[in-house]
Amino acid sequence: MDSVRDSSYTYGGECVGRRIALGERGVERGVGWDINMGDTEIDYCIVGSGPAGTTVAEVLAARGASVALVEQGPRHNVAARGKLLAKRQAELQGRDLDFDHADSSDFKNPVTTSGGVPYSYNSLSAVGGASLHWDGHTPRPRAEDMRVRSLYGYGRDWPIAYKEFEPWLLKAEHAMGVSANDDNPYASPRSGPFPMPAHPQSYFESTFLLPAMQRLGWTAHSRANAIASQSSPGRSACLGCRQCSICPSGARYSADLVSLPKFLAQEDARLYSETKLRRLEVSKDGRTITSAIALDKAGREQVFKAKRFVLAMGGVETPRMLLLSTGPGHSAGLGNHDGQVGVGFSDHLMRFFQYTMPKKVGHSLGFPAMNCEHFRAPENRKGIASFSLNMIPGPVSWDFTDSNALVDRATFKESLSLDLLQDLVQRGVVGYSIHEHTGVGQLSLDESSKDSFGDALPKISIGVGERDLASFVTHEQACAKLGETLDAEYSMPPWSTGGSAIWASHPSGGTAMGTSRKNAVCDQNLKVMGTENLFVVSSSVFPHAGANNPTLSIVALALRLANHLLKN
């Protein structure tokens, strides 16, 4: 390890910090910092600063633990969000969510795929992780989603019941600032109210969607969003800027704005950004992790020693790191004695649809204030993969509407009518569905594809099951019925017709928790089987994912893990 000759370090030529010994408050370390811990052993080393990692780090540090939070990407300040907003406004149709990544692809997350269905996912290596660019939707799992093997004969059961998990979901809603009303008849029971009321319904939702669904016997209900409907100290209420995937106001939950400041305010809390974990080292007896070996952007090896280690690297990189970390007693990777790492890899399937309404539908806040989980209820998911429906007047930041098709419809005798084009846009509604995945997936290492460090890239093989295909048929029938009831023109883009769909970038299942290492990688307390001091927390620990976006469950599991670590 290189030695540090000067007590300051620089970023972009400017001195932005100094060497601070363990015990000084609010330490943040970045590019070029040599950790040089020697034999110092901290309490916890947490790798990954997304919602899972920052939540665990915040809770542990608040109780006096010494915590190193390691992140392979940079930290983006408020100015970076403003830059992205200007970029989005300038490009209009642009969908590039690139936070000016470091120029090396080694600090991103490429994958290779084989067999089944081509797989790709969007990820962001940065402090805050995926919470920097999500839409804030926070539905809960249903109780049945956690017992699909017992009830329906597919997937894997969770080793914990919904009743035990529910209080942690409620805590997560309060930690994230979720806005909704308790009006969803398809949801499993709650033990308390949402922390904030739902956002107001849009003109389209109250005037068109709600009555149409009532006529079909469905219920449109408030949609749970981690977007503040009320202001609170340090957090704005939603300003309706309609740039939700960026959210420059901070109303939408982002781990770097909510949990990270509380973490860095603690005595022995330290953030190491742009520091890439290479592997975990194992003791000679194979029972404990002794250190985490990382590389900073200056190319120097950094060694973290801790009593306990937590991997919170997301649904793909977490299982990949376990497979890359071999050692005594773990020749096939950590937690992989029975070949379970990567087994059951999954994601949500997404389908899109659109309506041209008979009348203008107005605008929205930029996200749905209502949605419908009719097809998640037990009586409506027989023989199909469950799914939810979400709709919003266009255009919005994630709008998939084919602009060329709109222009064609607004063209008469080779002349474009701007009035007709404007009318079509003002009558447009876009929608999407999130589908539970019931097919078979596998994540492994592709030894033929390496990053520049020589580490194998993750290889993903994933297929679509019979229930998935059946849900596509049900989905198309439901959208057609709803369009007829709305008296609207209904259409679907090519990637959402027949047996087609796209992946939602919600990877899960590769380090599933369970009761035995014959069917799981970690136990119900998220400790990796075969180790004494290694824990994992991310969507990768889900044995199965229902048709609910994963972030709320991830934060709930992180809170539950932090409580377990403090008790033990």
XYZ file of C-alpha atoms in Angstrom, residues 2 11 115 192 200 219 255 354 548 560:
10
model
C 1.284 3.475 -0.875
C -9.809 16.413 -6.193
C -30.140 -18.111 -23.408
C -50.391 2.170 11.082
C -54.027 15.257 -5.018
C -60.749 0.209 -7.719
C -30.572 8.042 0.024
C -51.272 4.348 -24.373
C -44.235 -4.391 -6.228
C -34.473 -4.980 10.227
